[in-house]
mmCIF file of C-alpha atoms and ligand atoms in Angstrom:
data_model
loop_
_atom_site.group_PDB
_atom_site.id
_atom_site.type_symbol
_atom_site.label_atom_id
_atom_site.label_comp_id
_atom_site.label_asym_id
_atom_site.label_seq_id
_atom_site.Cartn_x
_atom_site.Cartn_y
_atom_site.Cartn_z
ATOM 1 C CA MET A 1 108.737 50.958 160.555
ATOM 2 C CA THR A 2 107.213 52.933 157.736
ATOM 3 C CA LEU A 3 109.340 53.560 154.717
ATOM 4 C CA GLN A 4 110.857 57.046 154.752
ATOM 5 C CA SER A 5 112.061 57.167 151.203
ATOM 6 C CA LEU A 6 111.472 55.296 148.008
ATOM 7 C CA THR A 7 114.136 55.026 145.323
ATOM 8 C CA ILE A 8 113.266 53.454 142.001
ATOM 9 C CA ARG A 9 114.845 53.130 138.597
ATOM 10 C CA ARG A 10 114.143 56.309 136.604
ATOM 11 C CA PRO A 11 110.608 55.932 135.204
ATOM 12 C CA ASP A 12 108.957 56.743 131.879
ATOM 13 C CA ASP A 13 105.543 58.153 130.991
ATOM 14 C CA TRP A 14 103.966 55.951 128.318
ATOM 15 C CA HIS A 15 101.214 58.450 127.390
ATOM 16 C CA VAL A 16 101.391 62.241 127.546
ATOM 17 C CA HIS A 17 100.099 65.326 125.717
ATOM 18 C CA LEU A 18 102.772 68.005 125.454
ATOM 19 C CA ARG A 19 100.978 70.293 122.948
ATOM 20 C CA ASP A 20 103.011 72.852 120.996
ATOM 21 C CA GLY A 21 104.233 76.462 121.112
ATOM 22 C CA ASP A 22 103.865 78.362 124.393
ATOM 23 C CA MET A 23 101.936 75.517 126.028
ATOM 24 C CA LEU A 24 104.686 73.018 125.109
ATOM 25 C CA ARG A 25 107.326 75.295 126.618
ATOM 26 C CA ALA A 26 105.220 75.690 129.769
ATOM 27 C CA VAL A 27 104.476 71.999 130.408
ATOM 28 C CA ALA A 28 107.368 69.937 128.970
ATOM 29 C CA PRO A 29 109.787 70.679 131.853
ATOM 30 C CA TYR A 30 107.395 69.027 134.328
ATOM 31 C CA THR A 31 107.348 65.758 132.414
ATOM 32 C CA ALA A 32 111.117 65.933 131.814
ATOM 33 C CA ARG A 33 111.728 66.487 135.525
ATOM 34 C CA GLN A 34 110.156 63.188 136.576
ATOM 35 C CA PHE A 35 110.520 60.949 133.525
ATOM 36 C CA ALA A 36 113.410 59.881 131.297
ATOM 37 C CA ARG A 37 111.202 59.239 128.272
ATOM 38 C CA ALA A 38 107.609 59.805 127.296
ATOM 39 C CA ILE A 39 105.329 58.574 124.564
ATOM 40 C CA VAL A 40 104.032 61.824 123.103
ATOM 41 C CA MET A 41 100.528 61.912 121.682
ATOM 42 C CA PRO A 42 100.134 63.223 118.131
ATOM 43 C CA ASN A 43 96.758 64.973 118.489
ATOM 44 C CA LEU A 44 98.019 68.427 117.559
ATOM 45 C CA SER A 45 96.091 70.621 115.200
ATOM 46 C CA PRO A 46 96.819 69.597 112.466
ATOM 47 C CA PRO A 47 97.635 66.071 113.653
ATOM 48 C CA VAL A 48 101.112 64.558 113.341
ATOM 49 C CA THR A 49 100.708 62.261 110.341
ATOM 50 C CA SER A 50 104.032 62.624 108.476
ATOM 51 C CA VAL A 51 107.567 61.608 109.417
ATOM 52 C CA ALA A 52 108.742 65.172 108.735
ATOM 53 C CA ALA A 53 106.137 66.659 111.101
ATOM 54 C CA ALA A 54 106.968 64.140 113.844
ATOM 55 C CA SER A 55 110.680 64.758 113.511
ATOM 56 C CA ALA A 56 110.255 68.547 113.691
ATOM 57 C CA TYR A 57 107.911 68.191 116.679
ATOM 58 C CA ARG A 58 110.461 65.996 118.438
ATOM 59 C CA THR A 59 113.077 68.725 118.019
ATOM 60 C CA ARG A 60 110.718 71.357 119.477
ATOM 61 C CA ILE A 61 109.958 69.100 122.456
ATOM 62 C CA ALA A 62 113.618 68.432 123.193
ATOM 63 C CA ALA A 63 114.296 72.183 123.146
ATOM 64 C CA ALA A 64 111.332 72.906 125.433
ATOM 65 C CA ALA A 65 112.203 70.144 127.907
ATOM 66 C CA GLY A 66 115.762 71.287 128.475
ATOM 67 C CA ARG A 67 118.026 69.073 130.501
ATOM 68 C CA ASN A 68 116.850 67.199 133.529
ATOM 69 C CA SER A 69 119.286 66.549 136.325
ATOM 70 C CA GLU A 70 120.859 63.294 135.161
ATOM 71 C CA THR A 71 119.892 62.608 131.605
ATOM 72 C CA ARG A 72 118.451 64.341 128.620
ATOM 73 C CA PHE A 73 114.712 63.778 128.268
ATOM 74 C CA THR A 74 113.830 61.630 125.269
ATOM 75 C CA PRO A 75 110.484 62.174 123.561
ATOM 76 C CA LEU A 76 109.161 59.019 121.869
ATOM 77 C CA MET A 77 107.008 60.016 118.928
ATOM 78 C CA THR A 78 103.748 58.562 117.649
ATOM 79 C CA CYS A 79 101.929 58.701 114.330
ATOM 80 C CA TYR A 80 98.294 59.816 114.250
ATOM 81 C CA LEU A 81 96.359 57.277 112.194
ATOM 82 C CA THR A 82 93.765 58.525 109.726
ATOM 83 C CA ASP A 83 91.689 56.697 107.122
ATOM 84 C CA ALA A 84 94.385 57.799 104.661
ATOM 85 C CA ALA A 85 97.296 56.315 106.660
ATOM 86 C CA ASP A 86 100.085 55.180 104.350
ATOM 87 C CA PRO A 87 101.786 51.933 105.431
ATOM 88 C CA ASP A 88 104.994 52.936 103.622
ATOM 89 C CA GLU A 89 105.253 56.287 105.414
ATOM 90 C CA LEU A 90 104.590 54.557 108.712
ATOM 91 C CA ALA A 91 107.223 51.897 108.127
ATOM 92 C CA ARG A 92 109.751 54.496 106.983
ATOM 93 C CA GLY A 93 109.214 56.609 110.117
ATOM 94 C CA HIS A 94 109.610 53.514 112.276
ATOM 95 C CA ALA A 95 112.750 52.373 110.458
ATOM 96 C CA GLU A 96 114.277 55.854 110.774
ATOM 97 C CA GLY A 97 113.678 55.799 114.526
ATOM 98 C CA VAL A 98 111.229 58.711 114.464
ATOM 99 C CA TRP A 99 108.023 56.838 115.246
ATOM 100 C CA VAL A 100 107.924 54.405 118.115
ATOM 101 C CA ALA A 101 104.198 53.635 117.811
ATOM 102 C CA ALA A 102 100.995 54.723 116.104
ATOM 103 C CA LYS A 103 97.827 56.023 117.755
ATOM 104 C CA LEU A 104 94.317 55.038 116.833
ATOM 105 C CA TYR A 105 91.699 57.633 117.714
ATOM 106 C CA PRO A 106 88.216 56.643 116.617
ATOM 107 C CA ALA A 107 87.066 59.795 114.753
ATOM 108 C CA ASN A 108 85.662 62.405 117.172
ATOM 109 C CA ALA A 109 86.316 60.344 120.298
ATOM 110 C CA THR A 110 88.214 63.170 122.026
ATOM 111 C CA THR A 111 90.298 66.380 121.694
ATOM 112 C CA ASN A 112 91.576 66.900 118.131
ATOM 113 C CA SER A 113 90.382 63.515 116.954
ATOM 114 C CA ALA A 114 88.249 64.786 114.061
ATOM 115 C CA HIS A 115 90.796 63.321 111.638
ATOM 116 C CA GLY A 116 90.740 59.970 113.402
ATOM 117 C CA VAL A 117 89.762 56.653 111.909
ATOM 118 C CA THR A 118 86.127 56.332 110.774
ATOM 119 C CA ASP A 119 86.382 52.740 109.574
ATOM 120 C CA LEU A 120 88.916 50.170 110.764
ATOM 121 C CA ALA A 121 88.786 48.537 107.331
ATOM 122 C CA ALA A 122 90.577 51.613 105.980
ATOM 123 C CA ILE A 123 93.660 50.979 108.109
ATOM 124 C CA ARG A 124 93.897 47.198 107.838
ATOM 125 C CA PRO A 125 96.899 47.335 105.463
ATOM 126 C CA THR A 126 98.586 49.695 107.923
ATOM 127 C CA LEU A 127 97.899 47.364 110.840
ATOM 128 C CA GLU A 128 99.281 44.424 108.810
ATOM 129 C CA ARG A 129 102.472 46.369 108.244
ATOM 130 C CA MET A 130 102.755 47.414 111.896
ATOM 131 C CA GLN A 131 102.335 43.809 112.929
ATOM 132 C CA ALA A 132 105.071 42.760 110.492
ATOM 133 C CA ILE A 133 107.590 45.377 111.685
ATOM 134 C CA GLY A 134 106.784 45.125 115.402
ATOM 135 C CA MET A 135 105.383 48.651 115.782
ATOM 136 C CA PRO A 136 102.880 48.977 118.658
ATOM 137 C CA LEU A 137 99.326 50.220 118.127
ATOM 138 C CA LEU A 138 98.073 52.559 120.869
ATOM 139 C CA ILE A 139 94.314 52.774 121.172
ATOM 140 C CA HIS A 140 91.881 55.317 122.545
ATOM 141 C CA GLY A 141 89.340 52.629 123.327
ATOM 142 C CA GLU A 142 85.932 54.251 123.157
ATOM 143 C CA VAL A 143 83.165 53.925 120.612
ATOM 144 C CA THR A 144 81.833 57.251 119.386
ATOM 145 C CA ASP A 145 78.264 56.170 118.675
ATOM 146 C CA PRO A 146 76.111 58.904 120.305
ATOM 147 C CA ASP A 147 73.501 56.275 121.154
ATOM 148 C CA ILE A 148 75.926 54.592 123.526
ATOM 149 C CA ASP A 149 75.952 56.002 127.039
ATOM 150 C CA ILE A 150 79.236 57.834 127.649
ATOM 151 C CA PHE A 151 79.979 55.685 130.708
ATOM 152 C CA ASP A 152 79.683 52.517 128.580
ATOM 153 C CA ARG A 153 81.796 53.570 125.606
ATOM 154 C CA GLU A 154 84.976 51.814 126.721
ATOM 155 C CA ALA A 155 83.264 48.518 127.537
ATOM 156 C CA VAL A 156 81.367 48.601 124.233
ATOM 157 C CA PHE A 157 84.603 49.320 122.336
ATOM 158 C CA ILE A 158 86.195 46.253 123.910
ATOM 159 C CA ASP A 159 83.189 44.163 123.018
ATOM 160 C CA ARG A 160 82.632 45.397 119.476
ATOM 161 C CA ILE A 161 86.123 46.261 118.254
ATOM 162 C CA LEU A 162 89.040 45.238 120.427
ATOM 163 C CA GLY A 163 88.295 41.542 120.719
ATOM 164 C CA GLY A 164 88.231 41.185 116.939
ATOM 165 C CA LEU A 165 91.374 43.260 116.493
ATOM 166 C CA VAL A 166 93.348 41.094 118.897
ATOM 167 C CA ARG A 167 92.061 37.970 117.143
ATOM 168 C CA ASP A 168 92.788 39.245 113.609
ATOM 169 C CA PHE A 169 96.259 40.592 114.443
ATOM 170 C CA PRO A 170 97.700 38.023 116.843
ATOM 171 C CA ALA A 171 101.260 39.372 116.650
ATOM 172 C CA LEU A 172 100.403 43.094 116.770
ATOM 173 C CA LYS A 173 101.430 44.778 120.027
ATOM 174 C CA ILE A 174 98.423 46.690 121.318
ATOM 175 C CA VAL A 175 98.243 49.151 124.208
ATOM 176 C CA LEU A 176 94.756 49.986 125.432
ATOM 177 C CA GLU A 177 95.403 53.491 126.715
ATOM 178 C CA HIS A 178 94.135 55.067 129.961
ATOM 179 C CA ILE A 179 91.867 52.208 131.034
ATOM 180 C CA THR A 180 88.913 53.143 133.231
ATOM 181 C CA THR A 181 86.751 50.043 133.696
ATOM 182 C CA LYS A 182 86.586 46.579 135.219
ATOM 183 C CA GLU A 183 85.903 45.290 131.702
ATOM 184 C CA ALA A 184 89.158 46.784 130.418
ATOM 185 C CA ALA A 185 91.215 45.480 133.340
ATOM 186 C CA GLU A 186 89.766 41.989 132.843
ATOM 187 C CA PHE A 187 90.137 42.038 129.076
ATOM 188 C CA VAL A 188 93.809 42.997 129.257
ATOM 189 C CA THR A 189 94.538 40.529 132.051
ATOM 190 C CA ASP A 190 93.016 37.672 130.055
ATOM 191 C CA ALA A 191 94.414 38.713 126.652
ATOM 192 C CA PRO A 192 97.603 37.322 125.096
ATOM 193 C CA ALA A 193 100.942 38.884 126.069
ATOM 194 C CA THR A 194 100.733 41.166 123.010
ATOM 195 C CA VAL A 195 98.100 43.279 124.802
ATOM 196 C CA ALA A 196 98.884 45.787 127.573
ATOM 197 C CA ALA A 197 97.335 48.903 129.122
ATOM 198 C CA THR A 198 98.357 52.250 130.558
ATOM 199 C CA ILE A 199 96.777 53.661 133.710
ATOM 200 C CA THR A 200 96.514 57.348 134.689
ATOM 201 C CA PRO A 201 96.668 58.814 138.200
ATOM 202 C CA GLN A 202 93.196 60.317 137.903
ATOM 203 C CA HIS A 203 91.570 56.975 137.132
ATOM 204 C CA LEU A 204 93.219 55.572 140.272
ATOM 205 C CA HIS A 205 92.109 58.459 142.504
ATOM 206 C CA LEU A 206 88.701 59.558 141.215
ATOM 207 C CA ASN A 207 85.341 58.040 140.631
ATOM 208 C CA ARG A 208 82.510 59.797 138.851
ATOM 209 C CA ASN A 209 81.255 61.469 142.015
ATOM 210 C CA ALA A 210 84.309 63.727 141.656
ATOM 211 C CA LEU A 211 82.689 65.340 138.625
ATOM 212 C CA PHE A 212 79.811 66.637 140.740
ATOM 213 C CA ALA A 213 81.312 67.095 144.217
ATOM 214 C CA GLY A 214 79.446 70.139 145.537
ATOM 215 C CA GLY A 215 78.976 71.451 141.989
ATOM 216 C CA LEU A 216 80.266 70.827 138.496
ATOM 217 C CA ARG A 217 84.029 70.153 138.534
ATOM 218 C CA PRO A 218 85.607 70.753 135.147
ATOM 219 C CA HIS A 219 89.099 69.905 136.391
ATOM 220 C CA ALA A 220 88.013 66.319 137.061
ATOM 221 C CA TYR A 221 86.816 65.948 133.481
ATOM 222 C CA CYS A 222 88.911 63.867 131.126
ATOM 223 C CA LEU A 223 88.241 61.220 128.505
ATOM 224 C CA PRO A 224 87.533 58.436 128.971
ATOM 225 C CA VAL A 225 85.451 59.969 131.733
ATOM 226 C CA VAL A 226 86.015 58.669 135.280
ATOM 227 C CA LYS A 227 83.639 55.836 136.167
ATOM 228 C CA ARG A 228 81.829 54.278 139.140
ATOM 229 C CA GLU A 229 83.728 53.275 142.280
ATOM 230 C CA ALA A 230 83.686 49.559 141.383
ATOM 231 C CA HIS A 231 85.584 50.374 138.194
ATOM 232 C CA ARG A 232 88.114 52.561 139.983
ATOM 233 C CA LEU A 233 88.810 49.705 142.389
ATOM 234 C CA ALA A 234 89.299 47.249 139.524
ATOM 235 C CA VAL A 235 91.729 49.608 137.803
ATOM 236 C CA ARG A 236 93.625 50.121 141.063
ATOM 237 C CA ALA A 237 93.870 46.370 141.564
ATOM 238 C CA ALA A 238 95.282 45.984 138.053
ATOM 239 C CA ALA A 239 97.846 48.764 138.584
ATOM 240 C CA VAL A 240 99.220 47.289 141.802
ATOM 241 C CA SER A 241 98.929 43.645 140.720
ATOM 242 C CA GLY A 242 102.519 43.388 139.533
ATOM 243 C CA SER A 243 101.317 42.160 136.144
ATOM 244 C CA PRO A 244 103.706 43.265 133.378
ATOM 245 C CA LYS A 245 100.686 44.198 131.251
ATOM 246 C CA PHE A 246 99.918 47.339 133.227
ATOM 247 C CA PHE A 247 102.159 50.383 133.240
ATOM 248 C CA LEU A 248 102.345 54.088 133.894
ATOM 249 C CA GLY A 249 100.839 56.519 131.385
ATOM 250 C CA THR A 250 99.746 59.819 132.884
ATOM 251 C CA ASP A 251 97.625 61.133 130.004
ATOM 252 C CA SER A 252 98.615 64.547 131.340
ATOM 253 C CA ALA A 253 96.512 66.766 129.066
ATOM 254 C CA PRO A 254 96.862 70.487 129.771
ATOM 255 C CA HIS A 255 94.226 72.994 128.692
ATOM 256 C CA ALA A 256 94.121 76.716 129.494
ATOM 257 C CA VAL A 257 91.997 77.514 132.529
ATOM 258 C CA ASP A 258 89.347 79.330 130.478
ATOM 259 C CA ALA A 259 89.070 76.338 128.149
ATOM 260 C CA LYS A 260 88.391 74.076 131.142
ATOM 261 C CA GLU A 261 86.112 76.463 133.059
ATOM 262 C CA SER A 262 83.691 76.982 130.217
ATOM 263 C CA ALA A 263 80.143 76.189 129.096
ATOM 264 C CA CYS A 264 81.744 73.539 126.897
ATOM 265 C CA GLY A 265 84.890 72.631 128.774
ATOM 266 C CA CYS A 266 87.780 70.646 127.305
ATOM 267 C CA ALA A 267 88.587 67.131 128.494
ATOM 268 C CA GLY A 268 91.961 66.629 130.090
ATOM 269 C CA ILE A 269 93.760 66.731 133.437
ATOM 270 C CA PHE A 270 97.194 68.333 133.819
ATOM 271 C CA ASN A 271 98.872 65.888 136.180
ATOM 272 C CA ALA A 272 102.514 66.159 135.089
ATOM 273 C CA PRO A 273 103.777 68.357 137.980
ATOM 274 C CA HIS A 274 103.216 65.689 140.676
ATOM 275 C CA ALA A 275 102.552 62.515 138.732
ATOM 276 C CA LEU A 276 104.917 60.253 140.680
ATOM 277 C CA GLU A 277 103.754 61.539 144.071
ATOM 278 C CA SER A 278 100.167 60.927 142.971
ATOM 279 C CA TYR A 279 100.818 57.341 141.865
ATOM 280 C CA ALA A 280 102.933 56.605 144.955
ATOM 281 C CA THR A 281 100.067 57.505 147.304
ATOM 282 C CA VAL A 282 97.914 54.912 145.546
ATOM 283 C CA PHE A 283 100.528 52.150 145.714
ATOM 284 C CA GLU A 284 101.091 52.914 149.381
ATOM 285 C CA ALA A 285 97.384 52.910 150.212
ATOM 286 C CA GLU A 286 97.131 49.517 148.511
ATOM 287 C CA GLY A 287 100.113 48.179 150.486
ATOM 288 C CA ALA A 288 101.943 47.664 147.203
ATOM 289 C CA LEU A 289 104.932 50.021 147.215
ATOM 290 C CA ASP A 290 107.043 46.992 146.263
ATOM 291 C CA LYS A 291 105.141 46.897 142.950
ATOM 292 C CA PHE A 292 105.650 50.569 142.123
ATOM 293 C CA GLU A 293 108.995 50.267 140.349
ATOM 294 C CA GLY A 294 107.691 47.591 137.998
ATOM 295 C CA PHE A 295 104.675 49.704 137.075
ATOM 296 C CA ALA A 296 106.618 52.948 136.678
ATOM 297 C CA SER A 297 109.964 51.842 135.271
ATOM 298 C CA GLU A 298 110.026 48.245 134.011
ATOM 299 C CA HIS A 299 106.786 46.984 132.480
ATOM 300 C CA GLY A 300 106.575 49.731 129.856
ATOM 301 C CA PRO A 301 110.060 49.411 128.361
ATOM 302 C CA ARG A 302 109.821 45.626 128.389
ATOM 303 C CA PHE A 303 106.541 45.721 126.482
ATOM 304 C CA TYR A 304 107.899 48.209 123.944
ATOM 305 C CA GLY A 305 111.182 46.290 123.634
ATOM 306 C CA LEU A 306 113.258 49.260 124.809
ATOM 307 C CA PRO A 307 116.088 49.286 127.346
ATOM 308 C CA LEU A 308 115.357 50.084 130.986
ATOM 309 C CA ASN A 309 116.645 53.502 132.055
ATOM 310 C CA ASP A 310 119.848 53.999 133.991
ATOM 311 C CA GLY A 311 119.781 56.045 137.169
ATOM 312 C CA THR A 312 117.152 56.436 139.835
ATOM 313 C CA VAL A 313 114.644 58.895 141.261
ATOM 314 C CA THR A 314 113.739 59.277 144.919
ATOM 315 C CA LEU A 315 110.490 60.112 146.634
ATOM 316 C CA GLN A 316 110.642 61.097 150.272
ATOM 317 C CA ARG A 317 107.926 60.798 152.833
ATOM 318 C CA ALA A 318 107.180 64.481 153.217
ATOM 319 C CA GLU A 319 104.173 66.552 152.470
ATOM 320 C CA THR A 320 103.819 68.048 149.018
ATOM 321 C CA THR A 321 101.271 70.830 148.886
ATOM 322 C CA VAL A 322 100.015 71.117 145.343
ATOM 323 C CA ALA A 323 99.693 74.730 144.213
ATOM 324 C CA ASP A 324 96.396 76.123 142.910
ATOM 325 C CA ARG A 325 98.155 77.032 139.693
ATOM 326 C CA VAL A 326 101.239 75.576 138.027
ATOM 327 C CA ALA A 327 102.485 77.321 134.898
ATOM 328 C CA GLY A 328 99.189 79.233 134.875
ATOM 329 C CA LEU A 329 97.194 75.976 134.683
ATOM 330 C CA VAL A 330 95.155 74.091 137.262
ATOM 331 C CA PRO A 331 97.080 70.913 138.096
ATOM 332 C CA PHE A 332 95.627 67.610 139.286
ATOM 333 C CA HIS A 333 95.280 67.662 143.109
ATOM 334 C CA ALA A 334 95.305 71.504 143.132
ATOM 335 C CA GLY A 335 95.175 72.729 146.729
ATOM 336 C CA GLU A 336 95.533 69.211 148.145
ATOM 337 C CA SER A 337 98.462 67.708 149.889
ATOM 338 C CA LEU A 338 100.223 64.460 148.960
ATOM 339 C CA GLY A 339 102.267 62.340 151.358
ATOM 340 C CA TRP A 340 105.327 61.962 149.130
ATOM 341 C CA ARG A 341 107.797 64.464 147.718
ATOM 342 C CA PHE A 342 109.804 64.074 144.534
ATOM 343 C CA MET A 343 113.459 64.928 145.180
ATOM 344 C CA GLU A 344 115.389 66.857 142.538
HETATM 345 O O1 LIG B 1 91.052 63.851 128.587
HETATM 346 C C1 LIG B 1 91.630 63.732 127.525
HETATM 347 N N1 LIG B 1 92.350 64.749 127.014
HETATM 348 N N2 LIG B 1 91.512 62.590 126.867
HETATM 349 C C2 LIG B 1 91.988 62.448 125.630
HETATM 350 O O2 LIG B 1 91.799 61.415 125.068
HETATM 351 C C3 LIG B 1 92.657 63.589 124.940
HETATM 352 C C4 LIG B 1 93.197 64.537 125.892
HETATM 353 C C5 LIG B 1 93.570 65.853 125.260
HETATM 354 O O3 LIG B 1 94.260 65.855 124.232
HETATM 355 O O4 LIG B 1 93.193 66.894 125.801
HETATM 356 ZN ZN1 LIG B 2 95.629 60.986 125.942
#
């Protein structure tokens, strides 16, 4: 008999962009509806580099998210690392419970990353301190060298940068965010237990043909860009493997429709409205629904050293038709139908 409903411990989103202002108010309720907590990316303009800015942003997010049905949504804040990162400020924010982790964007790798790190040597003292206090480092793992083919930038980052980082900082917790390649899945699988990865719904569903299906498809464009089918299959296998190193991180990254449908469109996919339904279809197709709760609700908190959530959420086997627009934005799977429905 096929399963008619799926109840799991309330999950968390270990990587999301909630933006600020009107956009924050428009998108935060969707994340708060499905997830108890979320790791919120700091790539605002200007970036979130001080404890005061992170604390104020956290207050704005909590107000925008409102209450979800059982619990209050908890935003988990991150510090945006720059060449000028101050280990003392970082440690203070961590000790005060404002910052849960810090994010490394190689300068100019993606949206609002112009203030990112240009030289890892500049942040070595910061990484030493993070290692000492047990604060995780979250990495956008792509090199920015324009001579490197965009489809190779993640694999080259692993080769040139990540291997050395893991070796030099053996006790530093590292999350390779939104992995997209076979190389990343293998690297994380083979790495020590200090290294983990998040996986988005789009990198489980799409390969690079999606970018050009019948014409140019800006709503399939995110960074790291979706890859060949062999890579998608490797990332899917990692997600459903049951390994505690792989966990849910949507990378939901809303942009206004005119910023996506443009001669120079922004990278990012707004997947928050139906994130759990989207992931569940993948786990079902892989015959791995028994691994879904670990991926969505257990591996992340265990890696971060945080308690598992109380309460549950339920998905029912029923069609969800994804609207063409949600909150005025084009959501992931717009106009498609998914075989699971999130129950309020
Ligand atoms: O597609 C993406 N969008 N990838 C990122 O790394 C950043 C994000 C954004 O902020 O829009
Ligand atoms: Zn992101």
